Structures are given as structure tokens and as C-alpha cells.
mmCIF file of C-alpha atoms in Angstrom:
data_model
loop_
_atom_site.group_PDB
_atom_site.id
_atom_site.type_symbol
_atom_site.label_atom_id
_atom_site.label_comp_id
_atom_site.label_asym_id
_atom_site.label_seq_id
_atom_site.Cartn_x
_atom_site.Cartn_y
_atom_site.Cartn_z
ATOM 1 C CA MET A 146 51.022 -38.141 -14.012
ATOM 2 C CA ALA A 147 47.874 -35.229 -14.350
ATOM 3 C CA THR A 148 45.284 -35.409 -15.838
ATOM 4 C CA SER A 149 43.642 -32.417 -17.396
ATOM 5 C CA ALA A 150 40.097 -31.030 -17.202
ATOM 6 C CA ILE A 151 37.771 -31.693 -20.192
ATOM 7 C CA THR A 152 35.415 -28.789 -19.548
ATOM 8 C CA HIS A 153 32.532 -28.573 -22.154
ATOM 9 C CA SER A 154 30.374 -24.584 -22.426
ATOM 10 C CA LEU A 155 25.806 -25.562 -21.570
ATOM 11 C CA PRO A 156 23.334 -23.390 -22.711
ATOM 12 C CA ALA A 157 22.769 -20.279 -20.398
ATOM 13 C CA ALA A 158 20.520 -20.553 -17.869
ATOM 14 C CA THR A 159 19.051 -17.467 -18.659
ATOM 15 C CA GLY A 160 17.779 -15.466 -21.740
ATOM 16 C CA PHE A 161 14.742 -14.203 -22.402
ATOM 17 C CA ALA A 162 13.594 -17.431 -25.111
ATOM 18 C CA HIS A 163 14.731 -19.303 -21.565
ATOM 19 C CA THR A 164 12.508 -17.244 -19.729
ATOM 20 C CA LEU A 165 9.978 -16.802 -22.409
ATOM 21 C CA ARG A 166 9.046 -21.053 -21.996
ATOM 22 C CA ILE A 167 9.492 -20.829 -18.218
ATOM 23 C CA PHE A 168 5.820 -17.979 -18.498
ATOM 24 C CA HIS A 169 4.884 -20.746 -21.608
ATOM 25 C CA LYS A 170 4.950 -23.642 -19.144
ATOM 26 C CA GLU A 171 3.921 -22.493 -16.300
ATOM 27 C CA THR A 172 0.772 -21.064 -18.279
ATOM 28 C CA LYS A 173 0.460 -24.487 -20.063
ATOM 29 C CA TYR A 174 0.010 -26.679 -16.000
ATOM 30 C CA GLU A 175 -1.789 -23.343 -14.376
ATOM 31 C CA PHE A 176 -4.984 -23.206 -17.599
ATOM 32 C CA LEU A 177 -5.081 -27.037 -17.337
ATOM 33 C CA LYS A 178 -5.091 -27.509 -13.578
ATOM 34 C CA LEU A 179 -8.378 -25.312 -13.573
ATOM 35 C CA MET A 180 -9.476 -26.793 -17.124
ATOM 36 C CA ARG A 181 -9.339 -30.348 -14.990
ATOM 37 C CA THR A 182 -10.545 -28.835 -11.877
ATOM 38 C CA LYS A 183 -14.804 -29.992 -11.961
ATOM 39 C CA SER A 184 -15.657 -28.170 -9.836
ATOM 40 C CA PHE A 185 -14.149 -24.047 -10.822
ATOM 41 C CA SER A 186 -14.409 -25.395 -14.787
ATOM 42 C CA LEU A 187 -18.047 -26.564 -14.852
ATOM 43 C CA ALA A 188 -18.923 -24.208 -12.542
ATOM 44 C CA THR A 189 -17.484 -20.479 -13.602
ATOM 45 C CA ILE A 190 -18.144 -21.589 -17.058
ATOM 46 C CA GLY A 191 -21.798 -23.433 -16.492
ATOM 47 C CA PHE A 192 -23.212 -20.489 -14.363
ATOM 48 C CA PRO A 193 -23.408 -17.575 -16.511
ATOM 49 C CA VAL A 194 -24.119 -19.383 -19.425
ATOM 50 C CA MET A 195 -27.145 -20.590 -17.636
ATOM 51 C CA PHE A 196 -28.219 -18.035 -16.328
ATOM 52 C CA TYR A 197 -27.712 -16.585 -19.576
ATOM 53 C CA VAL A 198 -30.082 -19.532 -21.244
ATOM 54 C CA LEU A 199 -32.765 -19.788 -18.955
ATOM 55 C CA PHE A 200 -32.948 -15.271 -19.282
ATOM 56 C CA GLY A 201 -31.551 -13.856 -22.479
ATOM 57 C CA ILE A 202 -33.025 -16.441 -24.307
ATOM 58 C CA ALA A 203 -36.777 -15.690 -22.993
ATOM 59 C CA ASN A 204 -36.074 -12.515 -24.346
ATOM 60 C CA ARG A 205 -35.542 -12.792 -26.922
ATOM 61 C CA ASN A 206 -38.167 -10.886 -28.718
ATOM 62 C CA ALA A 207 -38.202 -8.085 -25.247
ATOM 63 C CA TYR A 208 -37.190 -4.405 -26.060
ATOM 64 C CA ALA A 209 -36.731 -1.404 -23.715
ATOM 65 C CA GLY A 210 -36.861 1.129 -25.743
ATOM 66 C CA ASN A 211 -34.179 0.990 -28.645
ATOM 67 C CA ILE A 212 -32.235 -1.446 -26.379
ATOM 68 C CA HIS A 213 -32.050 -5.532 -27.011
ATOM 69 C CA ILE A 214 -32.748 -6.695 -23.951
ATOM 70 C CA ALA A 215 -31.203 -10.140 -25.309
ATOM 71 C CA LYS A 216 -28.430 -8.855 -26.330
ATOM 72 C CA TYR A 217 -28.069 -6.181 -22.911
ATOM 73 C CA MET A 218 -27.756 -9.358 -20.479
ATOM 74 C CA LEU A 219 -25.215 -10.687 -23.061
ATOM 75 C CA GLY A 220 -23.055 -8.297 -22.610
ATOM 76 C CA GLY A 221 -24.414 -8.034 -18.393
ATOM 77 C CA TYR A 222 -23.383 -12.063 -18.279
ATOM 78 C CA ALA A 223 -20.421 -11.407 -19.846
ATOM 79 C CA CYS A 224 -19.221 -9.032 -17.580
ATOM 80 C CA PHE A 225 -20.076 -11.376 -14.616
ATOM 81 C CA GLY A 226 -18.484 -14.453 -16.457
ATOM 82 C CA LEU A 227 -15.167 -13.273 -16.237
ATOM 83 C CA ILE A 228 -15.587 -11.281 -12.956
ATOM 84 C CA GLY A 229 -16.262 -14.411 -11.934
ATOM 85 C CA ALA A 230 -13.445 -16.211 -13.541
ATOM 86 C CA ALA A 231 -10.466 -13.736 -12.637
ATOM 87 C CA LEU A 232 -11.643 -14.400 -8.305
ATOM 88 C CA PHE A 233 -12.802 -17.426 -8.225
ATOM 89 C CA GLY A 234 -9.249 -18.367 -10.170
ATOM 90 C CA ILE A 235 -7.309 -16.017 -8.177
ATOM 91 C CA GLY A 236 -8.832 -14.829 -5.068
ATOM 92 C CA VAL A 237 -9.996 -18.678 -4.211
ATOM 93 C CA GLY A 238 -7.393 -21.057 -6.092
ATOM 94 C CA LEU A 239 -4.133 -18.734 -5.318
ATOM 95 C CA ALA A 240 -5.609 -18.310 -1.513
ATOM 96 C CA SER A 241 -5.877 -22.062 -1.130
ATOM 97 C CA GLU A 242 -1.983 -22.639 -1.934
ATOM 98 C CA LEU A 243 -0.941 -19.618 0.205
ATOM 99 C CA ALA A 244 -2.301 -22.359 2.673
ATOM 100 C CA ALA A 245 -0.723 -25.140 1.701
ATOM 101 C CA GLY A 246 3.005 -23.236 1.270
ATOM 102 C CA TRP A 247 2.837 -23.729 -2.130
ATOM 103 C CA LEU A 248 4.132 -20.519 -3.097
ATOM 104 C CA GLU A 249 6.744 -21.156 -0.378
ATOM 105 C CA LEU A 250 8.428 -24.122 -2.734
ATOM 106 C CA LYS A 251 8.346 -22.369 -6.172
ATOM 107 C CA ARG A 252 10.028 -19.148 -4.680
ATOM 108 C CA ALA A 253 12.260 -21.283 -3.649
ATOM 109 C CA SER A 254 12.424 -23.441 -6.613
ATOM 110 C CA PRO A 255 14.989 -20.517 -10.063
ATOM 111 C CA MET A 256 11.889 -20.089 -11.824
ATOM 112 C CA PRO A 257 10.910 -16.139 -11.584
ATOM 113 C CA ALA A 258 8.180 -15.276 -9.027
ATOM 114 C CA SER A 259 6.619 -13.526 -12.081
ATOM 115 C CA ALA A 260 6.066 -16.109 -13.804
ATOM 116 C CA TYR A 261 3.837 -17.526 -11.414
ATOM 117 C CA LEU A 262 1.834 -14.678 -11.077
ATOM 118 C CA PHE A 263 1.493 -14.349 -14.994
ATOM 119 C CA ALA A 264 0.513 -17.715 -15.232
ATOM 120 C CA LYS A 265 -2.761 -17.312 -12.814
ATOM 121 C CA CYS A 266 -3.673 -13.934 -14.423
ATOM 122 C CA ALA A 267 -3.601 -16.002 -17.991
ATOM 123 C CA SER A 268 -5.327 -18.536 -17.057
ATOM 124 C CA ALA A 269 -8.706 -16.760 -15.439
ATOM 125 C CA VAL A 270 -8.138 -14.446 -18.913
ATOM 126 C CA ALA A 271 -8.475 -17.538 -20.603
ATOM 127 C CA PHE A 272 -11.254 -18.254 -18.770
ATOM 128 C CA GLY A 273 -13.371 -14.957 -19.304
ATOM 129 C CA ILE A 274 -12.706 -15.738 -22.588
ATOM 130 C CA ILE A 275 -13.795 -18.791 -23.277
ATOM 131 C CA ILE A 276 -16.737 -17.253 -21.436
ATOM 132 C CA VAL A 277 -17.480 -15.117 -23.671
ATOM 133 C CA SER A 278 -17.199 -17.090 -26.478
ATOM 134 C CA ILE A 279 -20.194 -19.879 -25.903
ATOM 135 C CA LEU A 280 -22.301 -17.014 -24.745
ATOM 136 C CA THR A 281 -21.726 -15.162 -28.166
ATOM 137 C CA ALA A 282 -22.522 -18.375 -29.668
ATOM 138 C CA VAL A 283 -25.476 -19.663 -27.784
ATOM 139 C CA ALA A 284 -26.471 -15.744 -28.438
ATOM 140 C CA THR A 285 -25.623 -15.126 -31.627
ATOM 141 C CA THR A 286 -27.720 -18.989 -32.650
ATOM 142 C CA PHE A 287 -30.780 -19.276 -29.718
ATOM 143 C CA GLY A 288 -30.987 -15.503 -29.002
ATOM 144 C CA GLY A 289 -31.727 -13.712 -31.674
ATOM 145 C CA VAL A 290 -28.662 -11.537 -31.125
ATOM 146 C CA SER A 291 -26.719 -9.580 -33.989
ATOM 147 C CA LEU A 292 -23.447 -9.118 -33.445
ATOM 148 C CA SER A 293 -21.013 -7.293 -35.834
ATOM 149 C CA THR A 294 -17.174 -8.234 -36.975
ATOM 150 C CA ILE A 295 -15.817 -4.747 -34.341
ATOM 151 C CA GLU A 296 -18.152 -5.929 -31.856
ATOM 152 C CA LEU A 297 -17.450 -9.261 -31.002
ATOM 153 C CA ALA A 298 -13.421 -8.735 -31.587
ATOM 154 C CA LYS A 299 -14.300 -4.930 -29.233
ATOM 155 C CA MET A 300 -16.018 -7.554 -26.376
ATOM 156 C CA LEU A 301 -12.706 -9.767 -26.691
ATOM 157 C CA GLY A 302 -9.948 -6.514 -25.986
ATOM 158 C CA MET A 303 -13.138 -5.879 -23.507
ATOM 159 C CA THR A 304 -12.493 -9.576 -21.577
ATOM 160 C CA ILE A 305 -9.092 -9.149 -21.491
ATOM 161 C CA ALA A 306 -9.486 -5.724 -20.172
ATOM 162 C CA GLY A 307 -11.234 -6.243 -17.512
ATOM 163 C CA SER A 308 -9.825 -9.623 -15.899
ATOM 164 C CA ILE A 309 -6.708 -8.511 -15.577
ATOM 165 C CA SER A 310 -8.528 -5.885 -13.468
ATOM 166 C CA PHE A 311 -10.612 -8.656 -11.051
ATOM 167 C CA ALA A 312 -7.681 -10.785 -10.963
ATOM 168 C CA SER A 313 -5.969 -7.635 -9.321
ATOM 169 C CA MET A 314 -8.806 -8.256 -6.391
ATOM 170 C CA GLY A 315 -8.575 -11.192 -6.671
ATOM 171 C CA LEU A 316 -5.325 -11.210 -5.665
ATOM 172 C CA LEU A 317 -5.637 -9.031 -3.080
ATOM 173 C CA LEU A 318 -8.800 -10.997 -1.371
ATOM 174 C CA ALA A 319 -6.380 -14.521 -1.816
ATOM 175 C CA LEU A 320 -3.597 -12.277 0.507
ATOM 176 C CA LEU A 321 -6.201 -11.339 3.148
ATOM 177 C CA VAL A 322 -8.990 -14.254 3.583
ATOM 178 C CA PRO A 323 -8.172 -17.693 5.129
ATOM 179 C CA ALA A 324 -8.314 -20.290 2.268
ATOM 180 C CA ASN A 325 -11.290 -22.252 3.895
ATOM 181 C CA ALA A 326 -13.874 -19.066 3.699
ATOM 182 C CA ALA A 327 -12.674 -17.522 0.819
ATOM 183 C CA PRO A 328 -15.326 -19.801 -1.155
ATOM 184 C CA GLY A 329 -17.269 -17.852 0.343
ATOM 185 C CA ILE A 330 -16.362 -14.768 1.236
ATOM 186 C CA VAL A 331 -16.182 -14.063 -3.398
ATOM 187 C CA ASN A 332 -19.313 -15.062 -2.633
ATOM 188 C CA LEU A 333 -20.210 -13.088 -0.534
ATOM 189 C CA ILE A 334 -18.807 -10.191 -2.590
ATOM 190 C CA TYR A 335 -19.228 -10.866 -6.006
ATOM 191 C CA LEU A 336 -23.483 -11.393 -5.506
ATOM 192 C CA PRO A 337 -24.389 -8.368 -4.408
ATOM 193 C CA MET A 338 -21.474 -6.232 -6.739
ATOM 194 C CA SER A 339 -22.732 -8.040 -9.998
ATOM 195 C CA PHE A 340 -26.681 -7.437 -9.021
ATOM 196 C CA LEU A 341 -26.334 -4.054 -8.016
ATOM 197 C CA SER A 342 -24.674 -3.380 -11.426
ATOM 198 C CA GLY A 343 -27.028 -4.581 -13.286
ATOM 199 C CA LEU A 344 -25.751 -7.547 -14.319
ATOM 200 C CA TRP A 345 -28.633 -9.565 -14.287
ATOM 201 C CA ILE A 346 -31.231 -7.620 -15.640
ATOM 202 C CA PRO A 347 -31.205 -4.094 -16.455
ATOM 203 C CA ILE A 348 -30.498 -1.471 -14.400
ATOM 204 C CA ARG A 349 -33.079 1.214 -15.121
ATOM 205 C CA PHE A 350 -35.643 -1.295 -13.806
ATOM 206 C CA MET A 351 -34.702 -1.636 -10.139
ATOM 207 C CA PRO A 352 -35.453 0.593 -7.773
ATOM 208 C CA HIS A 353 -34.260 4.181 -7.893
ATOM 209 C CA TRP A 354 -32.740 3.893 -3.903
ATOM 210 C CA LEU A 355 -30.331 0.985 -5.583
ATOM 211 C CA GLN A 356 -29.562 2.319 -8.193
ATOM 212 C CA SER A 357 -27.532 5.424 -6.475
ATOM 213 C CA PHE A 358 -25.110 3.048 -5.538
ATOM 214 C CA ALA A 359 -23.957 1.495 -8.481
ATOM 215 C CA PRO A 360 -21.491 4.277 -9.655
ATOM 216 C CA ALA A 361 -19.478 3.388 -6.617
ATOM 217 C CA LEU A 362 -18.719 -0.057 -7.579
ATOM 218 C CA PRO A 363 -16.183 -1.213 -10.499
ATOM 219 C CA THR A 364 -18.452 -4.265 -11.796
ATOM 220 C CA TYR A 365 -20.860 -1.803 -13.252
ATOM 221 C CA HIS A 366 -17.977 0.362 -14.698
ATOM 222 C CA LEU A 367 -16.602 -1.918 -16.177
ATOM 223 C CA ALA A 368 -20.745 -3.287 -17.065
ATOM 224 C CA GLN A 369 -20.738 0.141 -19.145
ATOM 225 C CA LEU A 370 -17.682 -0.507 -20.366
ATOM 226 C CA MET A 371 -18.876 -3.298 -22.344
ATOM 227 C CA LEU A 372 -22.377 -2.194 -23.103
ATOM 228 C CA SER A 373 -21.125 1.118 -24.504
ATOM 229 C CA ILE A 374 -19.448 -1.504 -27.706
ATOM 230 C CA PHE A 375 -23.241 -1.506 -28.750
ATOM 231 C CA GLY A 376 -23.762 1.760 -27.458
ATOM 232 C CA TYR A 377 -26.403 1.080 -25.086
ATOM 233 C CA GLY A 378 -24.031 2.364 -22.305
ATOM 234 C CA ASP A 379 -24.828 5.076 -19.920
ATOM 235 C CA SER A 380 -24.194 9.406 -20.173
ATOM 236 C CA MET A 381 -20.718 9.071 -18.313
ATOM 237 C CA SER A 382 -18.313 9.400 -20.201
ATOM 238 C CA LEU A 383 -15.922 6.262 -21.606
ATOM 239 C CA ALA A 384 -12.722 8.456 -20.446
ATOM 240 C CA THR A 385 -14.617 8.465 -16.772
ATOM 241 C CA HIS A 386 -15.742 4.381 -16.402
ATOM 242 C CA TRP A 387 -11.404 3.498 -18.178
ATOM 243 C CA ASN A 388 -10.546 6.049 -15.515
ATOM 244 C CA THR A 389 -12.489 4.847 -12.852
ATOM 245 C CA LEU A 390 -11.438 1.033 -13.441
ATOM 246 C CA ILE A 391 -7.973 1.808 -13.902
ATOM 247 C CA GLY A 392 -7.517 3.360 -10.933
ATOM 248 C CA PHE A 393 -9.340 0.302 -9.020
ATOM 249 C CA THR A 394 -6.817 -1.701 -10.620
ATOM 250 C CA LEU A 395 -3.866 -0.315 -9.197
ATOM 251 C CA LEU A 396 -5.554 0.871 -6.382
ATOM 252 C CA MET A 397 -6.452 -3.869 -5.540
ATOM 253 C CA LEU A 398 -2.584 -4.197 -6.415
ATOM 254 C CA GLY A 399 -1.205 -1.814 -4.617
ATOM 255 C CA LEU A 400 -2.844 -2.286 -1.775
ATOM 256 C CA SER A 401 -1.906 -6.465 -2.204
ATOM 257 C CA TRP A 402 1.638 -4.778 -2.020
ATOM 258 C CA LEU A 403 1.483 -3.938 1.315
ATOM 259 C CA VAL A 404 -0.234 -6.394 2.306
ATOM 260 C CA PHE A 405 2.497 -8.722 0.777
ATOM 261 C CA HIS A 406 5.254 -6.742 2.239
ATOM 262 C CA ARG A 407 3.608 -6.779 5.799
ATOM 263 C CA ARG A 408 3.152 -10.271 5.248
ATOM 264 C CA GLU A 409 7.480 -10.725 4.178
ATOM 265 C CA GLN A 410 8.371 -8.728 7.843
ATOM 266 C CA ASN A 411 6.639 -10.368 10.339
ATOM 267 C CA ALA A 412 7.523 -13.851 8.629
#
């Protein structure tokens, strides 16, 4: 006696909506993971805000020519904060996950690998926006800083661009640096670059021999793009700063691809 098979049509497992849900969920849980990791979230958000409270608000009535020091420092510490979120969130976090074999587990799942990287980058952008938003609230409330709606919108847009750019650097560091050494090495790169680029104090107050290092650093070009929103940029054209930042991003991504491809061949 023959039995007929009953079949049911299953919903397609692929498609744009399905892929979008994967990206959304991966990004959501990556962000929640970072937010619940207090050693990351409190330090990443707290340090730039604390430094601005100590040094920015103290200079609320100080001017250097036509430059309002508290407003200048808002741009500098905004860059300092978003760079830290990108380098530590991706450079340190991804290095730890690579060492723990988490990436291999993710790649064995049906999830697209691009969703994993997108979630890392999107979370860095989200933390950058949070940091800049808090700094802006502190600056306008206690620092005597006035911002127009256009300036605020440009700051947030620059935060997104800067976070993506330095996320590429974090990716390269994660592929090159051992997990246990990653926090120290990131600090050795991040802190001197921030100081030499004038993110903490106006670069014009530094010795001339130190000022000459700044144009070679990507942090400097990001800072000048941010400061140009307030009319505080240097004499270089904005196109030069944009081209340098874009070139730096492409270089980091290219080197990351080469390093990852080399690791895959040697595995």
C-alpha cells in the first residue's frame, strides 16, 4: 500500500528581508554585549567626558584669538572619544574573540561573515554617537558653548565617518596583535596620536618641533575636519584632509585583507 508524501512549502531562508534581520540581530547583540561590559562601556564613555569636564569647562571663558577654547576642546575630545570606541571595541574586542575561536564558530554558522564585521563597525559608530552627544550636552549646559543645529548635525555626520575610518584601523590591529597584549598596544598607539594631533590641547600651544608630526597622523586630519565645522580648522584644504582620511581607511582595509588572507593560507 503506497502512501503519499505530504509536503509543505517552507519560507525562503534567503532574501533581503532575511539578511536584514540577521544584520539587525547581530548588531543589536553586539551593542548590548559592549554596553554590558562595564570595563569597556564605562571607560570608553567616561574618559573623554571626564577629561572634558576637567579641562573643557575650566576654559569656558577662555579664548585664543577668535577661538573659544571650550568649543575647540569639544571637537578634540569628540574625536578622542570616537577613536577610542573604535580602537578598543574592534581592536581589543575582536582580538580576544579571534584568540577564543569565536570567529571560527561564527563562520561555521549560516550567518554571513559580513554581518559580523558590520555589527562591530555599527556598534563603534553607536558608541561614538553616544560619546559625542554626551560631550555636546555637557559643553552646551556647563561649558558656555553654543552650537547651531547645522553644526550639531555635521558633528554627528563626522562622528560616523571617523568611527568607520578608525574601525578599519581596529580591524588591522585585531589581526596583528595578540589578545593579551592588545589593550596595551592600542593605548601606546592611541594616546600619543591623540596628544600629537591636538585632541587634548590646541596644537598651536605645542612646541614647534612637535607640531611638525601632526600632519602625518590620521587623527590630526579627523580633528581638523571636526574643528572646521566651528571654523577652527587649519590652513589646509578640506579636500586634503578628506583625501588623507579616506586613503588611510583604504590602506587599513587593504592591509587587513592581506593579513587575513595570509592567515587563511597558513591555517
